[in-house]
Short mmCIF file of C-alpha atoms and ligand atoms in Angstrom, two decimals:
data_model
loop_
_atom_site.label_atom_id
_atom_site.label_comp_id
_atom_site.label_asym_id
_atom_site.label_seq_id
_atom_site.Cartn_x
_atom_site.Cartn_y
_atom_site.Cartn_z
CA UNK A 1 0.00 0.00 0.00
CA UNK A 2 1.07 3.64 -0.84
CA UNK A 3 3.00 5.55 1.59
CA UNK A 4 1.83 8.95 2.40
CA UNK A 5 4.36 11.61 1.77
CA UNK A 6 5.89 13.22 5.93
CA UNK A 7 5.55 16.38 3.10
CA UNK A 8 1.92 16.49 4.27
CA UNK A 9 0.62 18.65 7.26
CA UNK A 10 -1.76 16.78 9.66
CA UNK A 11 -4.93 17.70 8.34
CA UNK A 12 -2.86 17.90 4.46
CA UNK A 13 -3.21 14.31 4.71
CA UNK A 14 -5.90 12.69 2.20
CA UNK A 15 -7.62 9.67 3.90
CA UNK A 16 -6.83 6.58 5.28
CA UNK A 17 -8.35 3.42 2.94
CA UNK A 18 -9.84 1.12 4.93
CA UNK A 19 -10.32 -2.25 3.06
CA UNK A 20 -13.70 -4.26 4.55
CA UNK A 21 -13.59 -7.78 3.06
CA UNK A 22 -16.25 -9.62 5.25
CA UNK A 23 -18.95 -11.71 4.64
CA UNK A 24 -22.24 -10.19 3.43
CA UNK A 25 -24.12 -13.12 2.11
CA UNK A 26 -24.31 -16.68 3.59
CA UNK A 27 -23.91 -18.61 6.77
CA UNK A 28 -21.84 -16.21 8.40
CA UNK A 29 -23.42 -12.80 6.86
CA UNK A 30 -24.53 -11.20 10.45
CA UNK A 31 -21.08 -11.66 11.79
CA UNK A 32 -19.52 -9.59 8.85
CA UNK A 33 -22.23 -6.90 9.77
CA UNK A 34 -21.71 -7.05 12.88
CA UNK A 35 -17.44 -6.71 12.43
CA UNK A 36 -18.52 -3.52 10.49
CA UNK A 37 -20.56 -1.84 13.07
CA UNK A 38 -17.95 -2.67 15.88
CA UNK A 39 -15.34 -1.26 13.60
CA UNK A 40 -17.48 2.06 12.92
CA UNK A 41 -18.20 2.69 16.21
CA UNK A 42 -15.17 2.93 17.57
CA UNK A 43 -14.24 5.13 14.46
CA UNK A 44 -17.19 7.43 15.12
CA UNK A 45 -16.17 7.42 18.59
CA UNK A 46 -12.55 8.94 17.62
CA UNK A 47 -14.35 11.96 15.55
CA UNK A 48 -14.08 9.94 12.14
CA UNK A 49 -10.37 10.18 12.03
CA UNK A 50 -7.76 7.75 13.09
CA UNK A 51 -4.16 9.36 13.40
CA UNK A 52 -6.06 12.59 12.06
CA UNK A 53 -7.03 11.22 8.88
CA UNK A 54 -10.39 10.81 8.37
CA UNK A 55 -11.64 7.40 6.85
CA UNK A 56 -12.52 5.44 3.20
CA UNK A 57 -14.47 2.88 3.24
CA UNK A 58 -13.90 0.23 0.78
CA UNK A 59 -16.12 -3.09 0.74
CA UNK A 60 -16.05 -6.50 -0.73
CA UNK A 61 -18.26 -9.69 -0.01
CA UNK A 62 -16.18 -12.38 0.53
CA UNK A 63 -19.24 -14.66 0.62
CA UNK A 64 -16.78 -17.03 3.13
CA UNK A 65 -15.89 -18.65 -0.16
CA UNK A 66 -12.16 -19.56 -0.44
CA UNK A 67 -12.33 -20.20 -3.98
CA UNK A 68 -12.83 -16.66 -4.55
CA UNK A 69 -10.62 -15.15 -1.73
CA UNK A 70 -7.56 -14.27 -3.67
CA UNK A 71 -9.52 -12.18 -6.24
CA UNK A 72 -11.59 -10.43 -3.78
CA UNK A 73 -8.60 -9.32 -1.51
CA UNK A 74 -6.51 -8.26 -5.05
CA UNK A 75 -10.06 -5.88 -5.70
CA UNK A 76 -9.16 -4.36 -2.53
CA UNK A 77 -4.54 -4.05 -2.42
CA UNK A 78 -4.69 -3.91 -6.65
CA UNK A 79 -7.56 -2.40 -7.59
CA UNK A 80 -8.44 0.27 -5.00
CA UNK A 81 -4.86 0.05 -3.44
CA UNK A 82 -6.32 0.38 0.17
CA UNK A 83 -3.82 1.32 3.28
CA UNK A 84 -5.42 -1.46 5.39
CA UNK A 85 -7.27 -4.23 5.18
CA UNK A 86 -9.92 -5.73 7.68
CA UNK A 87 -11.00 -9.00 7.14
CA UNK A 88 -12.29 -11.59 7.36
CA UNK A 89 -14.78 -14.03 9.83
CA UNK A 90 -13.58 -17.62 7.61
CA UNK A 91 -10.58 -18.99 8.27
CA UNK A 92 -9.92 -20.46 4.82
CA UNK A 93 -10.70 -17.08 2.72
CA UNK A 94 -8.24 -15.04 5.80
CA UNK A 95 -5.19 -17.78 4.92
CA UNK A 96 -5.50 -16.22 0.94
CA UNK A 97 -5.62 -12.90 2.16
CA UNK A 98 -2.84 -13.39 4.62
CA UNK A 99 -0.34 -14.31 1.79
CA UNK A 100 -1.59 -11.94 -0.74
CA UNK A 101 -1.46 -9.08 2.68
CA UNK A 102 2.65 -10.69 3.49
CA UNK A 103 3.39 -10.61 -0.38
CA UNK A 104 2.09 -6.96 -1.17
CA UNK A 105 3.32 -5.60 2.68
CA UNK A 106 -0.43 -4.38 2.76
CA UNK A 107 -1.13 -3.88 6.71
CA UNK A 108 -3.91 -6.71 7.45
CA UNK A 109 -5.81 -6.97 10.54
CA UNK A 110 -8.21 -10.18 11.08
CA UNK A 111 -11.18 -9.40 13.11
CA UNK A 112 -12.54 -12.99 13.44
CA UNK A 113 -10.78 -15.58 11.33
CA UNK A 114 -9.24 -18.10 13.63
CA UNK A 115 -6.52 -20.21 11.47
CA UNK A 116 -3.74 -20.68 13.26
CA UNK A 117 -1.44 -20.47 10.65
CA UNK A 118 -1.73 -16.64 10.40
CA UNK A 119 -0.38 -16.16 13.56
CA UNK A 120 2.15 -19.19 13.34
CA UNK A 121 3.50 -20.23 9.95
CA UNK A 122 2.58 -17.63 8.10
CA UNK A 123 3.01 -14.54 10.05
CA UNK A 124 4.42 -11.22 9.32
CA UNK A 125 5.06 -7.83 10.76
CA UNK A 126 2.02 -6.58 8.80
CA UNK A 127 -0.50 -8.77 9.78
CA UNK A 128 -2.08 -8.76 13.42
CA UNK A 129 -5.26 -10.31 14.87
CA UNK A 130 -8.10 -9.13 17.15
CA UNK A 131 -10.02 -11.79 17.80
CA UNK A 132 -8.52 -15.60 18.62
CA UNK A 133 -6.59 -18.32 17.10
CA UNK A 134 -8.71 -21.25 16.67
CA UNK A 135 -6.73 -23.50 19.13
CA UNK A 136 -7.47 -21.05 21.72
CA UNK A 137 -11.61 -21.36 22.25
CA UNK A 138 -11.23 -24.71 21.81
CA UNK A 139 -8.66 -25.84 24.16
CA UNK A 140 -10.57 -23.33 26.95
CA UNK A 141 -13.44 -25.54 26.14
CA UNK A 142 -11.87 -28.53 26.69
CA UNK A 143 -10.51 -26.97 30.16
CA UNK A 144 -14.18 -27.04 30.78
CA UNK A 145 -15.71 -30.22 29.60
CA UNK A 146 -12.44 -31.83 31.58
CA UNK A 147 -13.19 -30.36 34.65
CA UNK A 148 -16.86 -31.28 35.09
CA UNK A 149 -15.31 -34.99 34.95
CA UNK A 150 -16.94 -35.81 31.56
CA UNK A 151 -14.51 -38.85 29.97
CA UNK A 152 -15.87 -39.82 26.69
CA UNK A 153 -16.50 -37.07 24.34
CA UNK A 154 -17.08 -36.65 20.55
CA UNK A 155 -16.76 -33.97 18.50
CA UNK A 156 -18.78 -32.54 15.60
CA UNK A 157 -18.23 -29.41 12.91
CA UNK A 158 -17.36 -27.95 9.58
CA UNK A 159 -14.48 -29.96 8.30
CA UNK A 160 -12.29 -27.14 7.64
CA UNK A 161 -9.28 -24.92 8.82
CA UNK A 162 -11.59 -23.42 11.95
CA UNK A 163 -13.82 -26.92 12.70
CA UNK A 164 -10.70 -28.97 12.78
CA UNK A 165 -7.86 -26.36 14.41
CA UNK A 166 -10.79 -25.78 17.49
CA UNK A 167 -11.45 -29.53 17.90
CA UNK A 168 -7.59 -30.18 18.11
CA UNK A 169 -7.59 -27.53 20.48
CA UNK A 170 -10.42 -29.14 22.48
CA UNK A 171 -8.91 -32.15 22.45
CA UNK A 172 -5.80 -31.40 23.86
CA UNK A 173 -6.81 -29.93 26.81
CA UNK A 174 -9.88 -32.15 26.83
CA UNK A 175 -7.39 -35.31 26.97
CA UNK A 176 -4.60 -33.37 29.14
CA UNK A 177 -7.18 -33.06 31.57
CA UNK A 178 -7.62 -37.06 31.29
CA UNK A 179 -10.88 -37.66 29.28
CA UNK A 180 -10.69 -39.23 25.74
CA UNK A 181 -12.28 -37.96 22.49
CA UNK A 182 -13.51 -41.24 20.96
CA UNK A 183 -14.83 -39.87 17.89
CA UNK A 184 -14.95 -36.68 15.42
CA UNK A 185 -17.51 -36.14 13.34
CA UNK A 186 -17.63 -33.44 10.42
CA UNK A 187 -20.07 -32.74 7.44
CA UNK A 188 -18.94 -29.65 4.31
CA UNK A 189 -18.97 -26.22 5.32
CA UNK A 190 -21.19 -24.32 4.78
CA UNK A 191 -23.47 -27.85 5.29
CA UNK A 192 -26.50 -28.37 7.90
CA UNK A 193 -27.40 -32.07 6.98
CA UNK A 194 -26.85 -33.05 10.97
CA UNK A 195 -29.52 -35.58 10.64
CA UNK A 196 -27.09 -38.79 10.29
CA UNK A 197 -24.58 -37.16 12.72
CA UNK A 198 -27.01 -36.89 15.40
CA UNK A 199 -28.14 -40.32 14.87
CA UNK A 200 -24.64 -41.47 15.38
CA UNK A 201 -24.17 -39.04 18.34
CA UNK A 202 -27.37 -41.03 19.72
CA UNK A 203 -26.05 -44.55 19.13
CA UNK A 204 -22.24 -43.87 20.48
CA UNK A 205 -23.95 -41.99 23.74
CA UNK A 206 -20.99 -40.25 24.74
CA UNK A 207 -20.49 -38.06 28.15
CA UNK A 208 -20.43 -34.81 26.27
CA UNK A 209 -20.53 -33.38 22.73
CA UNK A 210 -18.30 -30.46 21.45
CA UNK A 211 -19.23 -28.76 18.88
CA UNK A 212 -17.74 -26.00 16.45
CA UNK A 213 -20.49 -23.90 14.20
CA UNK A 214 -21.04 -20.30 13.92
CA UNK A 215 -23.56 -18.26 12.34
CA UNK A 216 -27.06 -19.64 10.50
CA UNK A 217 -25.06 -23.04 10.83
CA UNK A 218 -24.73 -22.59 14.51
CA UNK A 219 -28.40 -21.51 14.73
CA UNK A 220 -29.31 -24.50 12.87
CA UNK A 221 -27.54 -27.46 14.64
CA UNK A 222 -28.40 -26.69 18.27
CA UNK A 223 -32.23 -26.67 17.24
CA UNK A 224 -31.48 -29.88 15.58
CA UNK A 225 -29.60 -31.16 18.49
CA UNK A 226 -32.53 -30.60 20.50
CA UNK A 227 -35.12 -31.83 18.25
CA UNK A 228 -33.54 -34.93 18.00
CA UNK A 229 -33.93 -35.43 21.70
CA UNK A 230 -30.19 -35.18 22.56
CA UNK A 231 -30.44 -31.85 24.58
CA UNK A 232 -32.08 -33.90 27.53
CA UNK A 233 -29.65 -36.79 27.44
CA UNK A 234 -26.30 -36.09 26.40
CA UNK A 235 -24.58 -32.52 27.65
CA UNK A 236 -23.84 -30.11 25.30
CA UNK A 237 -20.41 -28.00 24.79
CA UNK A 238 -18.89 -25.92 22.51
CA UNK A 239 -16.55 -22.66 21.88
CA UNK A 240 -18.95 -19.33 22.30
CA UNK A 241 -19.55 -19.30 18.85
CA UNK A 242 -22.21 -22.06 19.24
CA UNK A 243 -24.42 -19.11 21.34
CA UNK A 244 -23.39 -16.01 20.36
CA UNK A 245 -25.03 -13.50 18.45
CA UNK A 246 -27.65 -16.26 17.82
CA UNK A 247 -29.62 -16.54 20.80
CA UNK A 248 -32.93 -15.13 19.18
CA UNK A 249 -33.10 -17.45 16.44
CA UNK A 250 -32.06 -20.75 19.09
CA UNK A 251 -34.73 -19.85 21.41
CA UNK A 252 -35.61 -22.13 23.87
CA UNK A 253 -32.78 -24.69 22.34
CA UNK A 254 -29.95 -22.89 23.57
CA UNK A 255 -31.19 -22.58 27.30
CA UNK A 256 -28.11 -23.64 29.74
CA UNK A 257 -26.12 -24.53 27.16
CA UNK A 258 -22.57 -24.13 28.60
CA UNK A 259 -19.92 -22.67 26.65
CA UNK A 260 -15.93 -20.97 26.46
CA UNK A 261 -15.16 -17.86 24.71
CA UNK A 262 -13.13 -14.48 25.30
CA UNK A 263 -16.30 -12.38 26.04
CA UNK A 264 -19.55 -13.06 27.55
CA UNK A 265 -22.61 -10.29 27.38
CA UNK A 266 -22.26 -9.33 31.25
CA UNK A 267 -19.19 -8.94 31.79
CA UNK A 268 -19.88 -6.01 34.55
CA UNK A 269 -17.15 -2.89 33.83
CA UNK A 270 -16.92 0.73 32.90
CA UNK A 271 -15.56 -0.64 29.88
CA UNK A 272 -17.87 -2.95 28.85
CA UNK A 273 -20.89 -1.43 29.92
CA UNK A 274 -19.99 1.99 27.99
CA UNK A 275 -19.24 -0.01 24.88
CA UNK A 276 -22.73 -2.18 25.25
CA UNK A 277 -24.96 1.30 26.24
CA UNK A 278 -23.35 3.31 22.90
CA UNK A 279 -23.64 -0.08 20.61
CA UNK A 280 -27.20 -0.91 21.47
CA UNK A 281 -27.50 3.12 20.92
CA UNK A 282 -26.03 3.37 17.88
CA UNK A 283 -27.69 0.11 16.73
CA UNK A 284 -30.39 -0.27 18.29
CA UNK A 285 -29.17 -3.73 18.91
CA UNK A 286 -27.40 -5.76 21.19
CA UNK A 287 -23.76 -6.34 20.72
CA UNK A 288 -22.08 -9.88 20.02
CA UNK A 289 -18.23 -10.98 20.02
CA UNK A 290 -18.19 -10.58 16.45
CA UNK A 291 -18.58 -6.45 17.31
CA UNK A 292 -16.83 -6.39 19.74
CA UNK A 293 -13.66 -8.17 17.52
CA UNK A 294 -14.31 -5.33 14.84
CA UNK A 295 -14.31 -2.87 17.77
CA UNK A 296 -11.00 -3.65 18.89
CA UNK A 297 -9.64 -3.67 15.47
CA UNK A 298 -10.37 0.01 15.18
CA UNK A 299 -8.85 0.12 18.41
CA UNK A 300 -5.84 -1.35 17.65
CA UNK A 301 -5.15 0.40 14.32
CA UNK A 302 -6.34 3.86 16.21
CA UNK A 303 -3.44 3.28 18.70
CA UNK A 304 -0.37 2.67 15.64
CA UNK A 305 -1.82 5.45 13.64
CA UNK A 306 -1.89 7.86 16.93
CA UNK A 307 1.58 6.91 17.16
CA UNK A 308 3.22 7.72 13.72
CA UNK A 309 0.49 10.61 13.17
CA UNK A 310 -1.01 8.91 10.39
CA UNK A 311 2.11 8.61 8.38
CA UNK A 312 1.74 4.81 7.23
CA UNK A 313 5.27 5.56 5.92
CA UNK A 314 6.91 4.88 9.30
CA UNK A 315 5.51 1.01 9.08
CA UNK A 316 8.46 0.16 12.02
CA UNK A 317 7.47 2.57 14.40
CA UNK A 318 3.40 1.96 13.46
CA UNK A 319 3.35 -1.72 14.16
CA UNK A 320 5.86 -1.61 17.11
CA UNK A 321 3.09 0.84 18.56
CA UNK A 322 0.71 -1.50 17.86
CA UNK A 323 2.58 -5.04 19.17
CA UNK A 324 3.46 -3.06 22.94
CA UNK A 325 0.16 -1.94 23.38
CA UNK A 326 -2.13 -2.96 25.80
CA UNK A 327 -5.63 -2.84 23.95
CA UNK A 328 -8.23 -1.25 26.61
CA UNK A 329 -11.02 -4.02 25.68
CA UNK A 330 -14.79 -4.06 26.70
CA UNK A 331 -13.72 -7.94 26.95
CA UNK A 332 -10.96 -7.04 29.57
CA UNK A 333 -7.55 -5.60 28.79
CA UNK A 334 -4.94 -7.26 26.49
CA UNK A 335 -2.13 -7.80 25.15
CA UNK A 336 -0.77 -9.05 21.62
CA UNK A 337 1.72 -12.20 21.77
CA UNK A 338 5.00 -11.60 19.92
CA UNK A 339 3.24 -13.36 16.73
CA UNK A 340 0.48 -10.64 17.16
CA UNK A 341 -2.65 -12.65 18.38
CA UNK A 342 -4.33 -11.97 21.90
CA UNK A 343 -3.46 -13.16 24.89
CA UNK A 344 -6.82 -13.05 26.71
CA UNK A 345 -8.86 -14.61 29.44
CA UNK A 346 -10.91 -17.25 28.27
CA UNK A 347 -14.82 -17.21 30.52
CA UNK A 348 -17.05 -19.97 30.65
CA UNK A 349 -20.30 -18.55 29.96
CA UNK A 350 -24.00 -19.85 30.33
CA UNK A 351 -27.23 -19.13 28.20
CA UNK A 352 -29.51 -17.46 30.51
CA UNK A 353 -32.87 -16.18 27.81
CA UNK A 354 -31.42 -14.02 25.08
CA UNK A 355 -27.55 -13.53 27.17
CA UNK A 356 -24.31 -15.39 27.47
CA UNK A 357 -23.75 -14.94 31.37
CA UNK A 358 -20.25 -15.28 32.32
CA UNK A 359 -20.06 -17.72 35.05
CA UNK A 360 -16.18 -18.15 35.72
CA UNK A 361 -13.09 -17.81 34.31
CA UNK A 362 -11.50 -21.15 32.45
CA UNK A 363 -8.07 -20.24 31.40
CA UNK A 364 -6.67 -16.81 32.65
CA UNK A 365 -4.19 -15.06 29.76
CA UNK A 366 -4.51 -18.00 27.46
CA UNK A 367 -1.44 -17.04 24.89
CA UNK A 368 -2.05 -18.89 21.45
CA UNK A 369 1.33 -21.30 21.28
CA UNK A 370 2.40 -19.29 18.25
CA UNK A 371 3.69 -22.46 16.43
CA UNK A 372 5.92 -22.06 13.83
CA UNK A 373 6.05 -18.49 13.61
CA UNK A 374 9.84 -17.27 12.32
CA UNK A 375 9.02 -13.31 13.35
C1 LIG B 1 -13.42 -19.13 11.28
O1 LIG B 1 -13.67 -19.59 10.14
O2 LIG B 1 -12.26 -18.93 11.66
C2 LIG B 1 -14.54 -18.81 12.21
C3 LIG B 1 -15.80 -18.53 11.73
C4 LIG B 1 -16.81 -18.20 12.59
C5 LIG B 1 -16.57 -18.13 13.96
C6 LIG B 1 -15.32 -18.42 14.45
C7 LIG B 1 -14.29 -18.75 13.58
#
């Protein structure tokens, strides 16, 4: 991305292009909305200028289709020649736009996107994360299932980068903490054919089930789970994304359903509470992780910019700015690990009516491993 000339005065400076590649059809279309708002609130909140540039918007659907990812993210570094990207909720479209983002040194932060590889084998100084690495959710999760004493568990998601990377986390923790995952079961993302899995959930009758969906698909299997008359028999788990920002649509399904993530609705600060009263404001809508992710993004890119005064020229001193800071997060305060990716509390939350109540903590500062990073 272009450099802007140090020739430039403060308010001489044109604006900042902000690259939006998010989902705005399919499975996982309200989490790309949601990103958005989170992102444009905290923008708004700033006075509409980050590093005293005010901000372009530029916007592409990603339609979480990996097929199409490397096109899409070249509309947005080629095409428009953006300053930033932001993007994306699907782990398999964010690994394309994490190489094309390390191969044209176009800044990239991921508001969702999980795969651990971006923040392990294929970092880079430009690219940063404000949400999770898959392995984290799911190895708080199996923290959780392991300490209510369940021993037999199976597992059950999108067979892809984010189903499989959170069910190895699960399991690891899940079998450190001395149960045994006796089976995994997967089906096509973006796929909601559960009927056959269930069945086989119901024959193996296993201590607990953990479970990786998001979105309509997330929406989808826990009604299914409970129409098929598992909800009553056979417990339940899965990262937050099972529950959040779907609670309307799951309805009575999703009652007590216990899961892990790095925010929960109530989490009762200043922080929080501010960010929850001027979202629901704004909105006129509750909040979700997904906007609170795009939230901190803005927050994160609002602190480098502050920093080098908008000049994306001085990339050294913008993303050291950026890796030292400690992000003031409705979530809690945190950090970034040395291969950029929070390290965060993890809560075990509860569905209590349309909320995810946070009932405890189940892994304080849980740093992603960072495997195979070469910073
Ligand atoms: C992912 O593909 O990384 C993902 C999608 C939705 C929720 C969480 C992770």
């Amino acid at each position: 991305a272009a450099a802007s000339s140090t020739a430039f005065t403060q308010t001489q400076l044109p604006p900042l292009k902000v690259g939006l590649m998010l989902p705005a059809t399919g499975t996982f279309a309200a989490l790309g909305d949601m990103i958005e708002r989170g992102f444009k609130l905290h923008v708004e909140e700033q006075g509409g200028k980050l590093g005293g540039r005010t901000i372009q918007y530029f916007k592409v659907d990603d339609e979480s289709d990996p097929s199409k990812a490397t096109d899409n993210v070249n509309k947005l570094i080629k095409r428009d020649n953006v300053d930033v990207i932001v993007g994306t909720v699907h782990s398999g479209v964010a690994l394309a736009m994490a190489r094309a983002a390390k191969d044209s040194n176009t800044m990239l932060i991921v508001p969702n996107a999980g795969a651990d590889a971006i923040t392990g084998p294929q970092c880079a100084p430009n690219i940063f994360r404000s949400s999770f690495s898959n392995w984290q959710p799911g190895y708080a999760t199996g923290v959780v299932a392991a300490g209510k004493g369940y021993k037999r568990a199976m597992t059950i998601t999108w067979n892809y980068a984010a189903g499989n990377e959170t069910v190895k986390g699960f399991t690891e923790a899940f079998e450190k903490g001395g149960g045994k995952v006796i089976k995994d079961l997967s089906l096509p993302f973006p796929g909601v054919e559960f009927q056959p899995l269930l069945t086989e959930i119901a024959s193996q009758k296993p201590d607990v089930v953990f479970a990786f969906f998001a979105g309509g698909g997330a929406v989808k299997f826990v009604k299914d789970y409970d129409a098929a008359g598992l909800k009553k028999s056979i417990p339940l788990v899965g990262s937050g994304f099972l529950t959040d920002g779907t609670l309307e649509a799951q309805g009575a399904s999703a009652q007590g359903l216990i899961t892990a993530l790095h925010y929960g609705d109530n989490i009762e600060t200043p922080r929080n509470t501010a960010f929850r009263n001027k979202f629901a404001v704004t909105y006129k809508v509750n909040p979700d992780v997904y906007a609170l992710q795009g939230y901190d993004a803005a927050q994160m890119l609002a602190i480098g910019l502050a920093t080098v005064k908008g000049d994306l020229g001085k990339k050294d001193a913008l993303y050291a700015a950026m890796n030292k800071a400690q992000i003031d997060s409705p979530r809690g305060k945190f950090t970034l690990s040395p291969q950029r990716n929070p390290t965060q509390d993890f809560y075990v939350r509860e569905v209590k009516g349309n909320y995810n109540v946070v009932t405890g903590i189940a892994v304080k500062a849980l740093a992603d491993p960072g495997r195979g990073c070469k910073p």
